[in-house]
Short mmCIF file of C-alpha atoms and ligand atoms in Angstrom, two decimals:
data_model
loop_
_atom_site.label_atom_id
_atom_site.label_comp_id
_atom_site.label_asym_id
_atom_site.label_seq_id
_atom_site.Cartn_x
_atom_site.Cartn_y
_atom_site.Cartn_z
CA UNK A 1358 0.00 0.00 0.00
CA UNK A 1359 1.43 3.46 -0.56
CA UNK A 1360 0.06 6.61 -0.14
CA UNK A 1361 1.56 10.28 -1.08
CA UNK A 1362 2.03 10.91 2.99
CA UNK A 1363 2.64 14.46 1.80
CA UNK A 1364 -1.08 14.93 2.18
CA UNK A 1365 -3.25 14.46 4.95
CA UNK A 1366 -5.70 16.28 6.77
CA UNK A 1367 -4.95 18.22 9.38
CA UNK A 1368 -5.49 16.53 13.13
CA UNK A 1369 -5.21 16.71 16.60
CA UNK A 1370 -2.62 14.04 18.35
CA UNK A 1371 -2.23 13.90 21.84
CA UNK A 1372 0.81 11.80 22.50
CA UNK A 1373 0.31 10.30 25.85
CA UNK A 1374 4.30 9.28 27.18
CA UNK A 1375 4.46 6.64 29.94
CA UNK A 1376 7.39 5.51 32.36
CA UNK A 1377 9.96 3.26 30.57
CA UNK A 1378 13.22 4.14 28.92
CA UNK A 1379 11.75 4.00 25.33
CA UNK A 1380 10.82 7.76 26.82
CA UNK A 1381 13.37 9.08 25.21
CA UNK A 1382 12.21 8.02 21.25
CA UNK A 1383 9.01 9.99 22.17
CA UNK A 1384 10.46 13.16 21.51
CA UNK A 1385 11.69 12.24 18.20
CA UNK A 1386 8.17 10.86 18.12
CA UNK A 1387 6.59 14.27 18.86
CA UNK A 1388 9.35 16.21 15.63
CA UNK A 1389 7.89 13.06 13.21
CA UNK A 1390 4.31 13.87 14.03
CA UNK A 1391 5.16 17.46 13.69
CA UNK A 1392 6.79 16.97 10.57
CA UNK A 1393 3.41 15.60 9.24
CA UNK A 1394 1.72 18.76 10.35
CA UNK A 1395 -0.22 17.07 13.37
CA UNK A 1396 -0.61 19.32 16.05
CA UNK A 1397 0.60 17.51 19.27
CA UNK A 1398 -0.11 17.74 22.66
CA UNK A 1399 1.80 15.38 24.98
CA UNK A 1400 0.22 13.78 28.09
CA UNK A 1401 3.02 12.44 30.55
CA UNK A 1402 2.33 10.08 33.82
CA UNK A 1403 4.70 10.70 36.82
CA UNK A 1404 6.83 7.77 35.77
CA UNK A 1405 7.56 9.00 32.41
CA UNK A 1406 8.96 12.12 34.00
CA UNK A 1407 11.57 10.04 35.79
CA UNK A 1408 13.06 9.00 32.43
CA UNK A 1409 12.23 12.80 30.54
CA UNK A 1410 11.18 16.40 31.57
CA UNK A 1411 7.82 18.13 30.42
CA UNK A 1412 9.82 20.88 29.51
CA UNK A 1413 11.53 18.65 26.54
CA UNK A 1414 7.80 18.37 25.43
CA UNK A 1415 7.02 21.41 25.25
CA UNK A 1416 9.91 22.47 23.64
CA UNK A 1417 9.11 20.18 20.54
CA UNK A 1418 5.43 20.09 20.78
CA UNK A 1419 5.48 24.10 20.93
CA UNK A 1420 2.61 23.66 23.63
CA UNK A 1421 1.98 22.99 27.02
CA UNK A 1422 2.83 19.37 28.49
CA UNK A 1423 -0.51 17.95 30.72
CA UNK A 1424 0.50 15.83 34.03
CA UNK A 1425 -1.90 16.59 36.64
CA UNK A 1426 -5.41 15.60 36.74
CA UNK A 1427 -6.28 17.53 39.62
CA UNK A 1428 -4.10 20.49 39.27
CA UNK A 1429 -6.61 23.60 39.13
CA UNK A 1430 -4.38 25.93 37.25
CA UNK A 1431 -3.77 23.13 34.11
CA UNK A 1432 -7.66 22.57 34.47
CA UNK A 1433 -8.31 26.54 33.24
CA UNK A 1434 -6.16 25.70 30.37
CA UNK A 1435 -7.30 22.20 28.69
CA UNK A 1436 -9.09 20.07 31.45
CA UNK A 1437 -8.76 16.33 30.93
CA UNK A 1438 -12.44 16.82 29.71
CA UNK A 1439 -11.82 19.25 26.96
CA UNK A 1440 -8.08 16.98 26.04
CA UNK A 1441 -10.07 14.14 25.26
CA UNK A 1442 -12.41 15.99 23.11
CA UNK A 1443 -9.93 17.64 21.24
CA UNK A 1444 -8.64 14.15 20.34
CA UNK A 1445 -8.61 12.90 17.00
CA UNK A 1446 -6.09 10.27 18.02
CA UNK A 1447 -4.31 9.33 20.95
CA UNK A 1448 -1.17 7.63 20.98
CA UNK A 1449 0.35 6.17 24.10
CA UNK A 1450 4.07 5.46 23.54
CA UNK A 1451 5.73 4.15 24.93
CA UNK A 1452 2.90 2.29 26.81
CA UNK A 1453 4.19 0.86 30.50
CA UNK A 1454 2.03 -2.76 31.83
CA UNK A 1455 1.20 -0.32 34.28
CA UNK A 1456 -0.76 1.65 32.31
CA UNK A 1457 -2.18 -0.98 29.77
CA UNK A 1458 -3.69 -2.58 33.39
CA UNK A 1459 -4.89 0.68 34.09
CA UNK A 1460 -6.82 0.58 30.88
CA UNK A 1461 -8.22 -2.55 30.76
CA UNK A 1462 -9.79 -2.23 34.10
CA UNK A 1463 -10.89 1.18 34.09
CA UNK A 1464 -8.85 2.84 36.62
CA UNK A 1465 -9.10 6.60 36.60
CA UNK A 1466 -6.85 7.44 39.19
CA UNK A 1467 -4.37 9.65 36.90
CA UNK A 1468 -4.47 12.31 33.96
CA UNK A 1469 -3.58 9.58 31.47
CA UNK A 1470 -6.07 7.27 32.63
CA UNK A 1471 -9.02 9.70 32.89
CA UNK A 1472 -8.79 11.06 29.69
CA UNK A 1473 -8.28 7.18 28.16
CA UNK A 1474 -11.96 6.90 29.51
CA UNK A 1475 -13.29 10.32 28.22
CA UNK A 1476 -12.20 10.34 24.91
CA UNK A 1477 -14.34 9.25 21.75
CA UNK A 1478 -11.08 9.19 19.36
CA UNK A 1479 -8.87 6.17 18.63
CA UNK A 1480 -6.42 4.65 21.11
CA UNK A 1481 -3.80 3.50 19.66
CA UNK A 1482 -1.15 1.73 22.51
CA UNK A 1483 2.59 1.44 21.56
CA UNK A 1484 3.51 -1.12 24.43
CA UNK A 1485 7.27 -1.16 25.42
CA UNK A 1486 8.62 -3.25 27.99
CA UNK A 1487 10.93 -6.05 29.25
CA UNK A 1488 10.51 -9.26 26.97
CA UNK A 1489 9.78 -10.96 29.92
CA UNK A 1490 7.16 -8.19 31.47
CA UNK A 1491 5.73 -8.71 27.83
CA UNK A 1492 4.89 -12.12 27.84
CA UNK A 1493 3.62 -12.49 31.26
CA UNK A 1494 0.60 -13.39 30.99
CA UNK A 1495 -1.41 -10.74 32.76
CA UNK A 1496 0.04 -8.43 30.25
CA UNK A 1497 -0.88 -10.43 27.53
CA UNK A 1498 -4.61 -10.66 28.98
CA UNK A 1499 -4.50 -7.14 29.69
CA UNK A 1500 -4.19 -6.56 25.83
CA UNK A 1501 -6.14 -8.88 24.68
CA UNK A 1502 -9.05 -6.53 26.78
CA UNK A 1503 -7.95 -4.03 25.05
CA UNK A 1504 -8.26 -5.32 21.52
CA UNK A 1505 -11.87 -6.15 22.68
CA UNK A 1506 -12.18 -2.92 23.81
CA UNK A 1507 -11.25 -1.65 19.97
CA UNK A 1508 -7.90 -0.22 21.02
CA UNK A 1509 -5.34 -0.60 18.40
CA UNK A 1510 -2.30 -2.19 19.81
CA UNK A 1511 0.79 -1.70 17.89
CA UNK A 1512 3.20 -4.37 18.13
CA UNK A 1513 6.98 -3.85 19.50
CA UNK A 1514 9.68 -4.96 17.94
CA UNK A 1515 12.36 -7.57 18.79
CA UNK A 1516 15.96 -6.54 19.74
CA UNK A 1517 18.55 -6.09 22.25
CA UNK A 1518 16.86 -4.19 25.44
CA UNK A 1519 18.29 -1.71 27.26
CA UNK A 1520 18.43 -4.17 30.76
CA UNK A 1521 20.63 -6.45 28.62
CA UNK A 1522 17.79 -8.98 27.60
CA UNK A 1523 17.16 -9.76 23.50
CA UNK A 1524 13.54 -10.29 23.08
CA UNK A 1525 9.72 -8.58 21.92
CA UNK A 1526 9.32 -5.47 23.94
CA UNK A 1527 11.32 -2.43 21.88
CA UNK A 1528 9.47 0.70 20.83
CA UNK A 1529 9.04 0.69 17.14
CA UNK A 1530 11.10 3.81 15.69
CA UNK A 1531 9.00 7.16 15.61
CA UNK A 1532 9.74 7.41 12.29
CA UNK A 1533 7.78 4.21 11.58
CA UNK A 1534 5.11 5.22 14.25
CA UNK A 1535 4.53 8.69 12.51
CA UNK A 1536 4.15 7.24 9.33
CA UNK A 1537 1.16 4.66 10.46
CA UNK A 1538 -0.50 7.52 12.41
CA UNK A 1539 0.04 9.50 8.83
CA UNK A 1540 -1.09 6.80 6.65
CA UNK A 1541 -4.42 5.80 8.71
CA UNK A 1542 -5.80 9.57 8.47
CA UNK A 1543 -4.93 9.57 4.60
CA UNK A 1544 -7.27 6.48 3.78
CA UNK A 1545 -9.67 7.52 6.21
CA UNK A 1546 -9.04 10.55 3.91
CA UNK A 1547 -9.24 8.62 0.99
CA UNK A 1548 -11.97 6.36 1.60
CA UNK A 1549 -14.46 9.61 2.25
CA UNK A 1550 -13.33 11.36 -0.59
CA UNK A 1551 -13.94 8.10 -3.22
CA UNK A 1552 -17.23 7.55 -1.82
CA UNK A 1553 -18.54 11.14 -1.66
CA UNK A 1554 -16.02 13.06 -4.32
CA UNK A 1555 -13.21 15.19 -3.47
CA UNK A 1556 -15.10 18.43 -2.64
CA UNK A 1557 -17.88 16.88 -1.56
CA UNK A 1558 -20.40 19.54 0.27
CA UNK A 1559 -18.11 22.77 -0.81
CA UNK A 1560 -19.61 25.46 -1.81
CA UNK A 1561 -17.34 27.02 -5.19
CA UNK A 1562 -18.15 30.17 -6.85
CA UNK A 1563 -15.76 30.34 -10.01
CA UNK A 1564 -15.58 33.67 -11.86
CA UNK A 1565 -15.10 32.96 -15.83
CA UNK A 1566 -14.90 34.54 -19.38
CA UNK A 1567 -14.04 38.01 -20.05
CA UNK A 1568 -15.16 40.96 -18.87
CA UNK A 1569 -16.78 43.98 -20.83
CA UNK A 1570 -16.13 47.36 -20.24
CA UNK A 1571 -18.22 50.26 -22.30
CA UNK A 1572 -16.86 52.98 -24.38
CA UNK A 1573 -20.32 53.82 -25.45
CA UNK A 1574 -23.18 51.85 -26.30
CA UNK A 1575 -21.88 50.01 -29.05
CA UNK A 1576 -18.10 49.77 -27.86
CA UNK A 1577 -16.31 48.23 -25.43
CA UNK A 1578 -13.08 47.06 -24.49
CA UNK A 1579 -12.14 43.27 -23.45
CA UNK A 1580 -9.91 40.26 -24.12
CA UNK A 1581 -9.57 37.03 -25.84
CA UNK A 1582 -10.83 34.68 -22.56
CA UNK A 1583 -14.14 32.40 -23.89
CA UNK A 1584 -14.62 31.00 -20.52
CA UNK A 1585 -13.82 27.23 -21.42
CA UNK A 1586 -11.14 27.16 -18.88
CA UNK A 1587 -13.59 28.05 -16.11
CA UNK A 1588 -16.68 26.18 -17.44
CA UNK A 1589 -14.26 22.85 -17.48
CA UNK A 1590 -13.23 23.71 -13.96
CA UNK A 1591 -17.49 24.31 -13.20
CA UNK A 1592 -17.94 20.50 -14.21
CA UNK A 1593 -15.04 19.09 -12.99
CA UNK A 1594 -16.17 20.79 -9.28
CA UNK A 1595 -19.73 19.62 -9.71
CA UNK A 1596 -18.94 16.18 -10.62
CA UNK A 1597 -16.55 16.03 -7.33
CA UNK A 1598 -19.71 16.95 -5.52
CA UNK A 1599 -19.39 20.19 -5.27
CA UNK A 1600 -22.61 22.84 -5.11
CA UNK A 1601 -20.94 25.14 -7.96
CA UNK A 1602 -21.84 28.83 -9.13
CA UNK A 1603 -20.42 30.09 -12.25
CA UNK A 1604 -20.65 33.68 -12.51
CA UNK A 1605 -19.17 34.19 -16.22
CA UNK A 1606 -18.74 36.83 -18.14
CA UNK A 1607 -20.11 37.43 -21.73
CA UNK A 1608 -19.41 33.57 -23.51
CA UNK A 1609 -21.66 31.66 -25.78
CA UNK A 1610 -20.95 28.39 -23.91
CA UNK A 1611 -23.86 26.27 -22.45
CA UNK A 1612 -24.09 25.85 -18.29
CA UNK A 1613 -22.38 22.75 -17.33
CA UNK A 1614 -24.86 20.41 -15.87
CA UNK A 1615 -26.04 20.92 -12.23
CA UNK A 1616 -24.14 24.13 -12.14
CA UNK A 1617 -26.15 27.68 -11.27
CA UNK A 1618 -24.92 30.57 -13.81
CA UNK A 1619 -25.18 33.98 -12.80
CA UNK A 1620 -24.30 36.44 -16.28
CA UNK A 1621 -22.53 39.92 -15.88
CA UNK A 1622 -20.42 42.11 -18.47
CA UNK A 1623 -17.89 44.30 -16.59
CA UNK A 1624 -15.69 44.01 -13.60
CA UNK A 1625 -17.84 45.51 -11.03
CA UNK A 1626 -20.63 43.29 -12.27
CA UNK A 1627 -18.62 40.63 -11.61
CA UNK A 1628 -17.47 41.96 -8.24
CA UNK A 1629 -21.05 42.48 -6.99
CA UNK A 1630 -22.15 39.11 -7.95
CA UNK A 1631 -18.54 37.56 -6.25
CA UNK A 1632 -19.83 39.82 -3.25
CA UNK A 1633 -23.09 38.23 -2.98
CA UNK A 1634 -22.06 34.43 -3.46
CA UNK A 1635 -19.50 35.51 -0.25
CA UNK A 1636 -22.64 36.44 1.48
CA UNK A 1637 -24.69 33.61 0.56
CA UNK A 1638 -21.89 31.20 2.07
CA UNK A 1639 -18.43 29.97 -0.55
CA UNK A 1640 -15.89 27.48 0.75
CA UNK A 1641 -13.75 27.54 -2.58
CA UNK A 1642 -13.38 30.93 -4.95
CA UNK A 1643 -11.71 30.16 -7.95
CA UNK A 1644 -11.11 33.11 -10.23
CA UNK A 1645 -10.77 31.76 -13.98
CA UNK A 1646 -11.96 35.06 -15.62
CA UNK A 1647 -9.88 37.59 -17.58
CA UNK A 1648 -11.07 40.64 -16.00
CA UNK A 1649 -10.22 43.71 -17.77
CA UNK A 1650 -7.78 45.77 -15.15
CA UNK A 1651 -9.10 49.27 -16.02
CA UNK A 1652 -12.64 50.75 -17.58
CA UNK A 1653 -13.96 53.82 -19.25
CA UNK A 1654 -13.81 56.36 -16.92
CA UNK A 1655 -17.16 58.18 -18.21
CA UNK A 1656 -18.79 56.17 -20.82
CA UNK A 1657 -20.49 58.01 -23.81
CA UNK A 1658 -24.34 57.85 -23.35
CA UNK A 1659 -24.49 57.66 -27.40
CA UNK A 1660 -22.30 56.29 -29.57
CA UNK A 1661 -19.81 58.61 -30.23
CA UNK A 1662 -19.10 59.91 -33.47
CA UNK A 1663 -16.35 59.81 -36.04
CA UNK A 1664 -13.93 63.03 -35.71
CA UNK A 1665 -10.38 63.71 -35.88
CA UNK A 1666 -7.75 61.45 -36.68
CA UNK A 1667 -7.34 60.43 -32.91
CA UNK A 1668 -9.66 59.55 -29.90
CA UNK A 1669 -8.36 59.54 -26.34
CA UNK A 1670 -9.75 57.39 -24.08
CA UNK A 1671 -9.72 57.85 -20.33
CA UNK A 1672 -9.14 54.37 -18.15
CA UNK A 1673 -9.51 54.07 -14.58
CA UNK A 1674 -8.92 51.31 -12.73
CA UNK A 1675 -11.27 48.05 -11.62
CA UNK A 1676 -10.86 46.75 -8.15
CA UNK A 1677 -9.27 43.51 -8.11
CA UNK A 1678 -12.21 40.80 -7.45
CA UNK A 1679 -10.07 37.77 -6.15
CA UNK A 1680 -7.91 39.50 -3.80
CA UNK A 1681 -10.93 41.97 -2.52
CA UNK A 1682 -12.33 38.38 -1.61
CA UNK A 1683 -8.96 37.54 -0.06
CA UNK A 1684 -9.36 40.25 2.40
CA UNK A 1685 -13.06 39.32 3.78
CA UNK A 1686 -12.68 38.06 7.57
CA UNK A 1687 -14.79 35.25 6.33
CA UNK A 1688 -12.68 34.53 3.63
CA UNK A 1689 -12.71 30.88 1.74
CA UNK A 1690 -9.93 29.08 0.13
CA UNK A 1691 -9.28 31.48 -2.62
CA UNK A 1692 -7.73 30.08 -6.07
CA UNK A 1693 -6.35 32.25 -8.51
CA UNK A 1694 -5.07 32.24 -12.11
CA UNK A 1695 -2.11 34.21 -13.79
CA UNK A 1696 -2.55 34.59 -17.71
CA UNK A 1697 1.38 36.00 -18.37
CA UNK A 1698 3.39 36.18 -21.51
CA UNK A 1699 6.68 35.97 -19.76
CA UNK A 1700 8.25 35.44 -16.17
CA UNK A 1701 5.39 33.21 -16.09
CA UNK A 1702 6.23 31.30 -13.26
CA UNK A 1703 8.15 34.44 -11.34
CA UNK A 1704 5.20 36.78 -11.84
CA UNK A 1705 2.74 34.14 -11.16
CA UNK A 1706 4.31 33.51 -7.43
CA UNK A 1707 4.49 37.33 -7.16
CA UNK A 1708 0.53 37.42 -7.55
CA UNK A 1709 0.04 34.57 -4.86
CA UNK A 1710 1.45 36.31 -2.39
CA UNK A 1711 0.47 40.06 -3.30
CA UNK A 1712 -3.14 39.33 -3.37
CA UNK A 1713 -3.24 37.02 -0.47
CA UNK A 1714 -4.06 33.87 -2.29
CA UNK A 1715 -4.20 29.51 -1.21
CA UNK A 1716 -3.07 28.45 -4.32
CA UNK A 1717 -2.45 29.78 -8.08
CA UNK A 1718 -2.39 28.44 -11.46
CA UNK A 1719 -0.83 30.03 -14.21
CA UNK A 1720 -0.54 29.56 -18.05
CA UNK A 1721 1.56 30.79 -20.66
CA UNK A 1722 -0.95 33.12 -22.73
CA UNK A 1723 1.54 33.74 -25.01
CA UNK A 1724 1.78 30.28 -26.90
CA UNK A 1725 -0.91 29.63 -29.50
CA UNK A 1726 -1.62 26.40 -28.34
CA UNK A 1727 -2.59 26.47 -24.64
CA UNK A 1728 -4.64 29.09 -22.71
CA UNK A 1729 -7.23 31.59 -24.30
CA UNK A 1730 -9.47 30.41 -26.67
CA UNK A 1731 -7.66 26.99 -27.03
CA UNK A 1732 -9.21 23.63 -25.99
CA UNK A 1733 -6.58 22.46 -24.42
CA UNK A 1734 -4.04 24.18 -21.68
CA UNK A 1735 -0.64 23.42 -19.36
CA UNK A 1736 -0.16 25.18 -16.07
CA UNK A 1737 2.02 25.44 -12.96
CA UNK A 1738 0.24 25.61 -9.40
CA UNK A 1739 1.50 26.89 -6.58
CA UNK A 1740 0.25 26.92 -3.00
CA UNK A 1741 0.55 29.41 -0.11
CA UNK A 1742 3.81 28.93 2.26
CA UNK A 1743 1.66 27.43 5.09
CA UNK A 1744 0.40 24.85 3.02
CA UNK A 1745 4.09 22.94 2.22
CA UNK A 1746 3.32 21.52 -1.05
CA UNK A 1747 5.74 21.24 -3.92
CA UNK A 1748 4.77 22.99 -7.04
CA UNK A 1749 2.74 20.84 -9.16
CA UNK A 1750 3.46 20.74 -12.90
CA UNK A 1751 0.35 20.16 -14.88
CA UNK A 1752 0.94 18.76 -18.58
CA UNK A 1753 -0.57 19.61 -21.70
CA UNK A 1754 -4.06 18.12 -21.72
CA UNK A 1755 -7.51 19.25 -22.40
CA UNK A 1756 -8.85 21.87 -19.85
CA UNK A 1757 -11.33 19.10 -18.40
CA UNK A 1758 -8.42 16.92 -17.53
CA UNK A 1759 -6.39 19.91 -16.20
CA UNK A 1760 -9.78 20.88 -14.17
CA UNK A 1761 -9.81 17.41 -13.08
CA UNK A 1762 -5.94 17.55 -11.55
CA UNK A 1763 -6.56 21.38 -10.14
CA UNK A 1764 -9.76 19.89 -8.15
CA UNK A 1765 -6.98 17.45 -6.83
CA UNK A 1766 -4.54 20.39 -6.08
CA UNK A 1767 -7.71 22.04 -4.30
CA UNK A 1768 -8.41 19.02 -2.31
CA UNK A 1769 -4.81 18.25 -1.01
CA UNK A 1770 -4.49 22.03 0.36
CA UNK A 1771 -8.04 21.89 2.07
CA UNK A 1772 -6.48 18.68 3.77
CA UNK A 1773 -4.10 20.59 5.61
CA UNK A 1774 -6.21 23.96 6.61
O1 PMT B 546 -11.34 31.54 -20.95
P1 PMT B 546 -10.37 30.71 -21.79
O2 PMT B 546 -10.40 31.09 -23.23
O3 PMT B 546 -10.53 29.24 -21.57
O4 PMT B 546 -8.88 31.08 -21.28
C1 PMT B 546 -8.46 30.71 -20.02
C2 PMT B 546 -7.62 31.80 -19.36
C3 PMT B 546 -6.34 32.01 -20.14
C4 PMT B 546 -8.40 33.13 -19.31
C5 PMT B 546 -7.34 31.31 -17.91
O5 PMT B 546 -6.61 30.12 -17.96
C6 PMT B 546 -6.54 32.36 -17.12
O6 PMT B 546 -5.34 32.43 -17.15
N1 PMT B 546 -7.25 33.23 -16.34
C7 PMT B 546 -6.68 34.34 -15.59
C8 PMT B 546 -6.62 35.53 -16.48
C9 PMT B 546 -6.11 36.79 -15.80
O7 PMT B 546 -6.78 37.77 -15.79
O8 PMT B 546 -4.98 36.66 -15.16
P2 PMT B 546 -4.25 37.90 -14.39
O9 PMT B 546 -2.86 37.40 -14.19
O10 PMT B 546 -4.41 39.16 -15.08
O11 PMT B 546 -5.01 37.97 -13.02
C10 PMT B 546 -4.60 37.25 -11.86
C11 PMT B 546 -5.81 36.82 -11.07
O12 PMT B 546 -6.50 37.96 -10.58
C12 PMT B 546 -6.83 36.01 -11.85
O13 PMT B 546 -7.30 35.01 -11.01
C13 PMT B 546 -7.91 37.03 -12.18
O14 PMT B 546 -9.19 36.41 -12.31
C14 PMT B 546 -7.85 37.92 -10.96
N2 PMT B 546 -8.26 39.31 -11.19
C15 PMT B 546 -7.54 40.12 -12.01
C16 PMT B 546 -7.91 41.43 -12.15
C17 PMT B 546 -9.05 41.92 -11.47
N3 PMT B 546 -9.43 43.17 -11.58
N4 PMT B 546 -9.74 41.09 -10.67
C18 PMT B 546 -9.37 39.79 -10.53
O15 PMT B 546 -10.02 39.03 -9.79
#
């Protein structure tokens, strides 16, 4: 089984660190973790602090280390209540006998123990012991309560010990530990995402085509966009199982199925409409549409007439839809495009960051075979610092495959907000 481990939602881990000399792996437990972009919180008994300080914890974890249950002051932080609700996995390693009998017969006479009992997320026990204090058989019938009690028991490895003995009872590396923590959120991941589509429930609003902007009443100034980037994406977001609004610009393509289509002409059509989809409740803006940067600063009220051998035009300029969105407190993930002729990638990266963007996907506009107009289109994405993902480098294909791969791209960044 392999799975790209450089995506995975982001969760809650409270790593729960008992007394034994496997301790010390923990902390290279808590960087692994980390490195997966888990938060972690770490949960330490008494006899784990014999072998490691709190303060090591905290260090790594970057927040507090719980080891009192009845200590009032950790209690106004995160009780042992609110710990075990904020949960989505707790990992006990290494796991003492001590504390596996604690588990399987209920005891709730410590912070570890209490919150074991409260929580509704996954327990997942690490044992680590003495190969002899492993095979004793009240351990061994201690776990097997557990298993019956739907904890997941991960099995140690064999080896030299650190009392001298050779035998089952090591901690497996955190290395190996992080990546099975990592690897059961992806398929859980996974496994929602093939049964209900990869943006299942979102709420996109993509802005597409051109925009118009009047001279006069039979003028107007625009660009070569025909919306069949955008309308691709529109399908490609529906068919994920997305609710999808397309407010496009002035095309003479059909609405994708199941998609709502709201029409406007200029920029501050377009921004009004964007404005009101924000309102009526977006998880995803994607902004697909050419939108002219500057309009007529006083349009004619007739058409105006043939004089002189020159006309000057005054421009001012539009506001800039996606990155007003950007700014809202409420803001969703916002996706935008670059259409450049050169520095593509440079000027593309330039845009992510000046308007305040997830994610951006640019084209070369400037070869006759991809972008406006064409059927068929190549891009680079980039996400937002926070999100570490690599670059992704999309091929030459036909804008519904590329939709198909940026609705991927989408849905691997939402995994880690
Ligand atoms: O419609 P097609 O013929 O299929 O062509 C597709 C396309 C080439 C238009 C599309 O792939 C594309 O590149 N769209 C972005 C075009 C563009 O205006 O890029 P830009 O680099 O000028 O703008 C950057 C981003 O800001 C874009 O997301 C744009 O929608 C947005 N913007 C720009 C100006 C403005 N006033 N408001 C905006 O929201």
């Amino acid at each position: 089984m392999s799975f790209d481990l450089s995506v995975i939602p982001h969760k809650n881990i409270i790593l729960a660190v008992t007394g034994g000399i496997a301790a010390y792996k923990s902390a290279i437990l808590v960087r692994r973790l980390k490195d997966f972009g888990f938060d972690v919180r770490v949960v330490m008994t008494h006899g784990a602090q014999a072998f490691i300080t709190p303060l090591t914890f905290q260090a790594l974890s970057g927040n507090p280390v719980h080891t009192e249950l009845l200590d009032p002051e950790a209690e106004a932080g995160m009780g042992h209540i609110e710990l075990a609700r904020w949960a989505d996995l707790v990992l006990v390693a290494p796991a003492s006998c001590d504390t596996i009998a604690k588990f399987a017969n209920g005891l709730a006479d410590d912070l570890l123990s209490t919150l074991y009992l409260a929580t509704k997320a996954p327990v997942w026990v690490a044992p680590a012991m003495n190969q002899q204090m492993w095979a004793a058989k009240a351990t061994q019938r201690n776990l097997q309560t557990l298993v019956e009690d739907g904890v997941h028991v991960i099995m140690p490895d064999a080896g030299e010990q650190a009392c001298g003995d050779v035998g089952l009872g090591r901690m497996p590396e955190p290395e190996d530990l992080a990546r099975q923590v990592a690897a059961y959120f992806h398929k859980a991941q996974r496994a929602i995402a093939e049964k209900f589509g990869l943006l299942a429930g979102k709420r996109v609003t993509i802005t597409a085509g051109p925009t118009r902007e009047a001279i006069d009443p039979v003028r107007y100034i625009s660009n070569h966009s025909t919306g069949k980037m955008g309308f691709a994406l529109a399908a490609a977001c529906y068919a994920a199982g997305a609710k999808v609004t397309l407010v496009a610009g002035p095309v003479s393509l059909d609405t994708p199925n199941g998609v709502e289509r709201i029409n406007v002409k200029s920029a501050m059509q377009m921004l009004d409409a964007s404005m009101t989809q924000l309102e009526e409740g977006c998880d995803i803006f994607i902004a697909t549409a050419a939108v002219a940067d500057y309009r007529v600063a006083e349009v004619a009220e007739h058409k105006i007439k043939k004089a002189g051998d020159e006309l000057a035009v005054s421009l001012v300029k539009n506001p800039d839809i996606v990155a007003t969105i950007a700014q809202q407190q409420q803001r969703p993930f916002m996706v935008g495009f670059a259409a450049e002729t050169r520095n593509v990638e440079e000027y593309a990266a330039g845009k992510l960051v000046a308007k305040k963007l997830d994610m951006i996907a640019c084209n070369d506009v400037s070869r006759p075979d991809i972008g406006f107009a064409s059927d068929e289109n190549a891009m680079t994405v980039f996400f937002a610092q926070s999100y570490h993902l690599e670059k992704r480098e999309l091929e030459k294909a036909s804008k519904q495959e590329i939709s198909q791969q940026l609705v991927e791209a989408i849905h691997d960044a939402l995994l880690q907000k």
